[in-house]
Tab-separated table of C-alpha atoms and ligand atoms in Angstrom:
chain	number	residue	atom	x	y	z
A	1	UNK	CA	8.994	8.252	-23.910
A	2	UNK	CA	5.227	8.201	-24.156
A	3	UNK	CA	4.600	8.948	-20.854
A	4	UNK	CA	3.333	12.672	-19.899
A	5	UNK	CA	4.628	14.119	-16.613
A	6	UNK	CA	2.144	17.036	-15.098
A	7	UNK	CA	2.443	18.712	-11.909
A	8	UNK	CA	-0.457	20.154	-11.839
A	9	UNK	CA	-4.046	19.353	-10.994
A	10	UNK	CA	-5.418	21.361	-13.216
A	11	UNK	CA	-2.956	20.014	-16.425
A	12	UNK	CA	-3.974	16.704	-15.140
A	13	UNK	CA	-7.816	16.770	-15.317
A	14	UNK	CA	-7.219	18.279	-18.984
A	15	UNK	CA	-5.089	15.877	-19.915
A	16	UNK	CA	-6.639	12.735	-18.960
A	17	UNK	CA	-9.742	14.149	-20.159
A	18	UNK	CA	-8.233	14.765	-23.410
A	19	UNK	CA	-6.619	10.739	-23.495
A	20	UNK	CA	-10.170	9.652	-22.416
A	21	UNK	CA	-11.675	11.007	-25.298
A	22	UNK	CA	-8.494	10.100	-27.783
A	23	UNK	CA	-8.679	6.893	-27.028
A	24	UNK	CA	-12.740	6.751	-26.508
A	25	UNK	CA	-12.148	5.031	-22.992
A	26	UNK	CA	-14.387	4.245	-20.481
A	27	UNK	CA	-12.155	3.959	-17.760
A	28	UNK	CA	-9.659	5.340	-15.777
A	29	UNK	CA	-6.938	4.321	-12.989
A	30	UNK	CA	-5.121	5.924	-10.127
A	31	UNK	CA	-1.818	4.340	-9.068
A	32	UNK	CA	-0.926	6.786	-5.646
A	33	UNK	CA	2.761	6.134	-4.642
A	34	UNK	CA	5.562	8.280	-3.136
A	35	UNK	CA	8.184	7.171	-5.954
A	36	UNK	CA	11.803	5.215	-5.498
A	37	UNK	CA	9.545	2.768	-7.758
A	38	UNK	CA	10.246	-1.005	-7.521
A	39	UNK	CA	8.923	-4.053	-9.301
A	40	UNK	CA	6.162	-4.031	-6.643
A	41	UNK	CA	5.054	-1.179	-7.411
A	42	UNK	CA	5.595	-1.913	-11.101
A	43	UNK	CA	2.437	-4.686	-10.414
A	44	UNK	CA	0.395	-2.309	-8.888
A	45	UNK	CA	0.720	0.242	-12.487
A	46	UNK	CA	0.704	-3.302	-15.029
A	47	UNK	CA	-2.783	-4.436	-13.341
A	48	UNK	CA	-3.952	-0.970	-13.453
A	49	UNK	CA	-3.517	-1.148	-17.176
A	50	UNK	CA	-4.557	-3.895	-18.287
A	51	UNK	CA	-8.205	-2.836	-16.259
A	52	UNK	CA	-8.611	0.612	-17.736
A	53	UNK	CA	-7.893	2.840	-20.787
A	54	UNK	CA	-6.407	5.359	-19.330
A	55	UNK	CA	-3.511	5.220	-16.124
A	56	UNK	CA	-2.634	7.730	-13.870
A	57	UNK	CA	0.481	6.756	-11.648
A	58	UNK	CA	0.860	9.861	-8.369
A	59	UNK	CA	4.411	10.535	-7.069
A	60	UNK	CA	4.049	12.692	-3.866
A	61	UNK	CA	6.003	11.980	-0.846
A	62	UNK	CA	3.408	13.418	1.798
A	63	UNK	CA	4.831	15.370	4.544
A	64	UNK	CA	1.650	14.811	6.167
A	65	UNK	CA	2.307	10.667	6.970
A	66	UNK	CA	5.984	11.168	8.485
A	67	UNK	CA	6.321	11.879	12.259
A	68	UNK	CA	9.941	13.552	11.647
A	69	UNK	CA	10.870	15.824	9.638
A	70	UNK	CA	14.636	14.223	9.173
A	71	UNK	CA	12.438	11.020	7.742
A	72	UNK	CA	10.717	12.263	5.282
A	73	UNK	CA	14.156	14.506	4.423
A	74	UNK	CA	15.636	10.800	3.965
A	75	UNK	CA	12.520	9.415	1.948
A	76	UNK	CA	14.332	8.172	-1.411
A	77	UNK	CA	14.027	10.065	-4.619
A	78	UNK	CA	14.304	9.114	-8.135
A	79	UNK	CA	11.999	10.871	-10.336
A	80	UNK	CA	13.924	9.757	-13.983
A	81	UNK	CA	13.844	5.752	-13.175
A	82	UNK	CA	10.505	6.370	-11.525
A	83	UNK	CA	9.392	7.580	-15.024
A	84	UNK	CA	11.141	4.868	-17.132
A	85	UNK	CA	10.380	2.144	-15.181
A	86	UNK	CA	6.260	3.319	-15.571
A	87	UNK	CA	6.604	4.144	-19.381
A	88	UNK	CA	7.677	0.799	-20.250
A	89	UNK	CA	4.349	-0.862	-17.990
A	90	UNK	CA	2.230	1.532	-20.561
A	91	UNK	CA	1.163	3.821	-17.662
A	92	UNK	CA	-0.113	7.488	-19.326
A	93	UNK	CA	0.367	10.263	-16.967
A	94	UNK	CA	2.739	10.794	-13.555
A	95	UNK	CA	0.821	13.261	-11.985
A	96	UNK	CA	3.761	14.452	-9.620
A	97	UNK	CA	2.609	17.536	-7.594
A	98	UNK	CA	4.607	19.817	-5.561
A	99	UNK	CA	3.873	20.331	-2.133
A	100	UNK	CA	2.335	23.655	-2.413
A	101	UNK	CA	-0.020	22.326	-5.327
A	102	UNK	CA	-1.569	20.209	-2.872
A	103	UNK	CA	-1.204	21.580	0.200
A	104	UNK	CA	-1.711	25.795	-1.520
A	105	UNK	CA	-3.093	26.447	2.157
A	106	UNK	CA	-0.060	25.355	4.069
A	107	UNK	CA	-0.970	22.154	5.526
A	108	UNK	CA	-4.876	21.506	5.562
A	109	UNK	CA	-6.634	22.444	8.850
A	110	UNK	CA	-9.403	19.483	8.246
A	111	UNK	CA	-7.974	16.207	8.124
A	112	UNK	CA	-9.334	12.408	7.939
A	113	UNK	CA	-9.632	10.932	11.228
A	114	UNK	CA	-8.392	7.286	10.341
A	115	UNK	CA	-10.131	6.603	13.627
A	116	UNK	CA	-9.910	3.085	15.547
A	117	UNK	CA	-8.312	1.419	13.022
A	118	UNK	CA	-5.508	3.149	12.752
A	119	UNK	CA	-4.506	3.127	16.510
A	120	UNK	CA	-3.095	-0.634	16.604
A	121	UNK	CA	0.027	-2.452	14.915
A	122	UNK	CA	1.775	-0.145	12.524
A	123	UNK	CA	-0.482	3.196	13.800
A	124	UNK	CA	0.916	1.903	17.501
A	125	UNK	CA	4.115	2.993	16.490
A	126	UNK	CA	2.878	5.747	13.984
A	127	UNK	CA	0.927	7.878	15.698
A	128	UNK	CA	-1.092	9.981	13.415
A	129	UNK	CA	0.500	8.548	10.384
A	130	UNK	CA	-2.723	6.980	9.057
A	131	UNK	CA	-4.695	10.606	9.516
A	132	UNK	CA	-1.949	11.795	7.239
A	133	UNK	CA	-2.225	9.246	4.928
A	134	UNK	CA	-6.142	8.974	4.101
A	135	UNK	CA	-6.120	13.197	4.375
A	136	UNK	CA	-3.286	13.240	1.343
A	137	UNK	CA	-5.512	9.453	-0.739
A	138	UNK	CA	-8.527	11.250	-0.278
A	139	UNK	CA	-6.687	14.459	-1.999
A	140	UNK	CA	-5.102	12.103	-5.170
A	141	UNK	CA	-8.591	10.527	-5.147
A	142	UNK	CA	-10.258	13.761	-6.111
A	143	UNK	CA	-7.485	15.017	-8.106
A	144	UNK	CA	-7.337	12.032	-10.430
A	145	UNK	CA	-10.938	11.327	-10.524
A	146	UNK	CA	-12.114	11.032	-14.477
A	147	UNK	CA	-14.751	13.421	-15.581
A	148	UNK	CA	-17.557	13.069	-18.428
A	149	UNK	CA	-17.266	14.491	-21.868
A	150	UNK	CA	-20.481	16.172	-22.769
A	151	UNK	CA	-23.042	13.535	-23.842
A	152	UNK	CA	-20.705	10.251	-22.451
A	153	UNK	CA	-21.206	8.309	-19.504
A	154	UNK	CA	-19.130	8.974	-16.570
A	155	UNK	CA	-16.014	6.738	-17.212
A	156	UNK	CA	-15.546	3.521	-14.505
A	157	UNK	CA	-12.579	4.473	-12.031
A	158	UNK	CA	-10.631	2.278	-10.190
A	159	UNK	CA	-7.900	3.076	-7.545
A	160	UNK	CA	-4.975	0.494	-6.658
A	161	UNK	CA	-3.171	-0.486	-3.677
A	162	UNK	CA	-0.981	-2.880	-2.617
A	163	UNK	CA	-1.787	-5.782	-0.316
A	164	UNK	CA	1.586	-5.452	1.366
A	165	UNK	CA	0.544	-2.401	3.480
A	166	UNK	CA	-2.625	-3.961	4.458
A	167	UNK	CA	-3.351	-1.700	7.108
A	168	UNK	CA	-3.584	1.177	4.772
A	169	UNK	CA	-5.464	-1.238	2.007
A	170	UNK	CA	-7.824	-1.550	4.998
A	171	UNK	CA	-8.473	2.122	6.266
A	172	UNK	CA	-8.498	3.222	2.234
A	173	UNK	CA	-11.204	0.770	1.737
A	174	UNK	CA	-13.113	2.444	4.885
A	175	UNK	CA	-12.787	5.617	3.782
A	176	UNK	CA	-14.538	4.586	0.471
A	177	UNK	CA	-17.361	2.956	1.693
A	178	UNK	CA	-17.723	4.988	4.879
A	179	UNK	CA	-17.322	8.385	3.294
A	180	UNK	CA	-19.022	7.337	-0.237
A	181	UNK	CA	-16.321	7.820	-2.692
A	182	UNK	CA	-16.925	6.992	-5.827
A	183	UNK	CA	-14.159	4.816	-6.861
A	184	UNK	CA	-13.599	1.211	-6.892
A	185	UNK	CA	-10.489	0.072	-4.631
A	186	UNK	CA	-8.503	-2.552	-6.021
A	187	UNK	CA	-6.377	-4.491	-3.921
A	188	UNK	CA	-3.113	-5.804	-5.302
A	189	UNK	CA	-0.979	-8.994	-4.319
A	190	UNK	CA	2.311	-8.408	-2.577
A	191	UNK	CA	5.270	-9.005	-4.700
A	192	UNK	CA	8.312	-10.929	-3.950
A	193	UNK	CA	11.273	-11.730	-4.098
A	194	UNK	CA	12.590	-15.257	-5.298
A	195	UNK	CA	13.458	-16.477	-1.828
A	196	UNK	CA	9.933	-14.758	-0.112
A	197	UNK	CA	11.134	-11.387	0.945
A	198	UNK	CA	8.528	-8.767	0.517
A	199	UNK	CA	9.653	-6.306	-1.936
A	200	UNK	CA	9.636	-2.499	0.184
A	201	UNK	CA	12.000	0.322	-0.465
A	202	UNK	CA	13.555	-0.013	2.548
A	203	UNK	CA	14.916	-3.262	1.638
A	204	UNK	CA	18.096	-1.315	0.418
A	205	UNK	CA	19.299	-0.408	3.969
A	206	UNK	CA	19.706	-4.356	4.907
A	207	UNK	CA	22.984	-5.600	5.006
A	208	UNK	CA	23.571	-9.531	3.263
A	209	UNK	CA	22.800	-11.298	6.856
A	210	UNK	CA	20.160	-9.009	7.939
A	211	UNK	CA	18.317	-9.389	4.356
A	212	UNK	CA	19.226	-13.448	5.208
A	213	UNK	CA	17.593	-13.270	8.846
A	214	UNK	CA	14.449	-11.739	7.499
A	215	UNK	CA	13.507	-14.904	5.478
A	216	UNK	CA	12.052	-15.823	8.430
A	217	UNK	CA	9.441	-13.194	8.173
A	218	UNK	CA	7.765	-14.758	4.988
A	219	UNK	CA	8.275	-18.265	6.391
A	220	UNK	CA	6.381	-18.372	9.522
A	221	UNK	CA	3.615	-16.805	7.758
A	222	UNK	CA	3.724	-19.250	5.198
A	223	UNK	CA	3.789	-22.150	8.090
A	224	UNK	CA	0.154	-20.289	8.979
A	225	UNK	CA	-0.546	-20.339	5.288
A	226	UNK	CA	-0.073	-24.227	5.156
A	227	UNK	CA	-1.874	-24.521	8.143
A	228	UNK	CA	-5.130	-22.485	7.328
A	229	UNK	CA	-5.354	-24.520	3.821
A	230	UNK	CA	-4.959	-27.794	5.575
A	231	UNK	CA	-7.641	-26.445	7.821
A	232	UNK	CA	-5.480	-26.988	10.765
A	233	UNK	CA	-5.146	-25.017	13.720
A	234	UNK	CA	-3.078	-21.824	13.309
A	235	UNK	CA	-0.518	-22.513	16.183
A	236	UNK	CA	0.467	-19.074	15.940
A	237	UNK	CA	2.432	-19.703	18.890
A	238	UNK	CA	5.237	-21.894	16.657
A	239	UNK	CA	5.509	-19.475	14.007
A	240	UNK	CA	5.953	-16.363	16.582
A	241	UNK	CA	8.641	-18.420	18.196
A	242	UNK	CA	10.369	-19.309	14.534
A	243	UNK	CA	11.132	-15.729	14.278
A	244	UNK	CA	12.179	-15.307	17.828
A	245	UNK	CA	14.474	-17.914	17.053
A	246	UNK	CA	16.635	-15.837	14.641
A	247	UNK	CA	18.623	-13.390	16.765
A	248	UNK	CA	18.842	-10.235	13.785
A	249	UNK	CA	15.143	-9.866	13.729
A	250	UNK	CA	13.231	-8.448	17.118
A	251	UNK	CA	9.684	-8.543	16.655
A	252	UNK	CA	6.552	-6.342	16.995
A	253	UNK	CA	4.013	-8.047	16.333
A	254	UNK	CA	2.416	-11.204	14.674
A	255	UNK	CA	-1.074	-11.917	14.543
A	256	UNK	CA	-4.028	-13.365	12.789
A	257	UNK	CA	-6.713	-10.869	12.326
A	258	UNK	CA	-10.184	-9.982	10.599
A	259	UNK	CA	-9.078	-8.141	7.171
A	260	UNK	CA	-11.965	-5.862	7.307
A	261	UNK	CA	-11.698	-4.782	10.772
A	262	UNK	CA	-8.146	-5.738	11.377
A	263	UNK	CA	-8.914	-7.345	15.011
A	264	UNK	CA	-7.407	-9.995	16.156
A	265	UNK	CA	-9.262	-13.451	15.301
A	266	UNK	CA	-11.201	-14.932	18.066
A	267	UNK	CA	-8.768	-17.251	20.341
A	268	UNK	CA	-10.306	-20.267	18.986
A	269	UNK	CA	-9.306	-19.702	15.524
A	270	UNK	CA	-5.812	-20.347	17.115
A	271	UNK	CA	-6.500	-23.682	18.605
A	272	UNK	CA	-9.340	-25.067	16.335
A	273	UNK	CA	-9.652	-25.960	12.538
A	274	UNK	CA	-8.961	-22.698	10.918
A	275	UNK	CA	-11.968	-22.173	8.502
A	276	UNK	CA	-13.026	-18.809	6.866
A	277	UNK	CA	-11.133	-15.500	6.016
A	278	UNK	CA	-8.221	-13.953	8.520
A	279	UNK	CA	-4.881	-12.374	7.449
A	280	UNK	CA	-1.962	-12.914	8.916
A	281	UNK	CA	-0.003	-9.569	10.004
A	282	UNK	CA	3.543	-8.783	11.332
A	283	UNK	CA	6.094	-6.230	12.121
A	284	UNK	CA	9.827	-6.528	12.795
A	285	UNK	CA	12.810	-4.433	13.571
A	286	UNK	CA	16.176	-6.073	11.203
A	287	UNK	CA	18.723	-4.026	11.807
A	288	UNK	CA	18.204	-0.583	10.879
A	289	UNK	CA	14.897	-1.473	9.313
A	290	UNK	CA	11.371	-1.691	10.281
A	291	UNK	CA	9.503	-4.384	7.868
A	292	UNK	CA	5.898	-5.362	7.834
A	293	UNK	CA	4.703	-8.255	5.745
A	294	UNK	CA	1.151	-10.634	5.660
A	295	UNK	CA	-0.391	-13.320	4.182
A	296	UNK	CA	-3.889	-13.294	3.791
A	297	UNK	CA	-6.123	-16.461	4.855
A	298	UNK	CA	-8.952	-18.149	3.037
A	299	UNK	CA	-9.954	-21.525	2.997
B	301	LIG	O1	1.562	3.677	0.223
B	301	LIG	C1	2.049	4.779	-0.104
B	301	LIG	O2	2.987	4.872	-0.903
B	301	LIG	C2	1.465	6.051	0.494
B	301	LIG	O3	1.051	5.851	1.798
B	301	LIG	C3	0.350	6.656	-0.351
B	301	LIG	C4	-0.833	5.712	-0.473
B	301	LIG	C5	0.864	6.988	-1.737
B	301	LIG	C6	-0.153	7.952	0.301
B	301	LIG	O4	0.883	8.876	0.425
């Protein structure tokens, strides 16, 4: 394996430091994930390198984004295919910190308030999950940020996310701009599955039939897809009521919002041609599993 493991953020500024200048690179990515690595995340770490010289990939599952202690007890594990599955994309360093290494204070007294933005759809059901989350990106951001070698210029760095959690692709990209990070936030197509299931971790824990009833996730927001290219109205009303058709999936919510602000698209988006940028956003309980999937809009 070429792929270095360090679990510390000091060993991981030397290190990527020291591949920076080994390789003469200009450029550096951060991958943050909380492991049981799939082939979505697998895009997220291929895209990251074939945009910079050198790739970090983070593996910490934050206590600070669960709401009980039992879930994030149950979070999956897999450190060795984790590993595998990242040296053969070409990623360079794991960075996988212990929970003391970056929380040395016990956890932090100052957090990121995620703010507005984080009270509706999944942060509904979350609450303070998002202030959890952006506290523990803003953390990985410093910690894997690329420094200068005397007399260089300061290398480009880039940060990757995936589109499928597009709530947190949206708050991350506040944070940035808001709070003047210097990183570039690179948003990353959902991956899926042959027959148009997202691909999420959680997938595991559906049963044949449930996995089969939550096809109809990825095809009513296709339906809006088709519609929004055609520049027809949305009729979000028929899609919703595809999926309340199928009697394994109860859902939360479906809607067509702004992707910046993640409000819900003026009610004549709904009824008129659909024209412009929206994204499509929905959560459902199938069976023992809550899944959230989109589509974002453009024509
Ligand atoms: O999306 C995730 O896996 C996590 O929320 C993240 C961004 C790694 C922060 O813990």
């Amino acid at each position: 394996m070429a792929i270095q493991l360090v679990t510390t953020a000091a060993r991981l500024r030397s290190e990527s430091a020291r591949l920076l200048a080994q390789k003469s690179g200009s450029s550096q990515g951060l991958v943050p994930t909380m492991g049981a690595l799939h082939e979505g995340h697998a895009q997220l770490a291929r895209t990251a390198v074939a945009q910079n010289d050198v790739v970090v990939v983070s593996i910490f599952v934050n206590p600070l984004q669960f709401g009980e202690a039992a879930d994030l007890e149950r979070y999956p594990r897999s450190l060795e295919a984790d590993l595998s599955l990242l040296d053969a994309e070409g990623v360079d360093l794991v960075f996988a910190p212990s929970v003391e290494e970056v929380y040395p204070g016990g956890a932090p007294k100052v957090r990121i308030a995620a703010g507005p933005m984080a009270e509706k759809w999944e942060g509904a059901v979350r609450p303070g999950h998002f202030d959890g989350a952006l506290t523990v990106v803003a953390k990985l951001l410093h910690f894997g940020m690329p420094g200068a070698a005397a007399g260089t210029r300061l290398p480009a760095y880039r940060a990757y996310f995936g589109q499928k959690d597009a709530q947190q692709l949206a708050l991350v990209k506040r944070m940035v701009a808001d709070l003047n990070f210097p990183v570039e936030i690179v948003a990353v197509p959902i991956v899926r599955s042959a027959d148009g299931l997202a691909l999420s971790s959680r997938n595991r824990f559906l049963s044949a039939e449930e996995r089969e009833a939550a096809l109809v996730l990825s095809r009513a927001l296709r339906l809006i897809e088709e519609r929004a290219n055609a520049h027809e109205p949305l009729d979000l009303e028929s899609a919703q009521a595809l999926v309340a058709s199928q009697p394994l999936v109860d859902l939360d919510y479906f809607d067509v919002v702004d992707p910046g602000t993640l409000d819900p698209l003026a009610e004549n988006c709904r009824d008129t041609p659909f024209r412009g940028e929206g994204l499509a956003l929905l959560a459902a309980t199938v069976g023992p599993v809550r899944l959230i999937d989109n589509i974002p809009l453009n024509s």
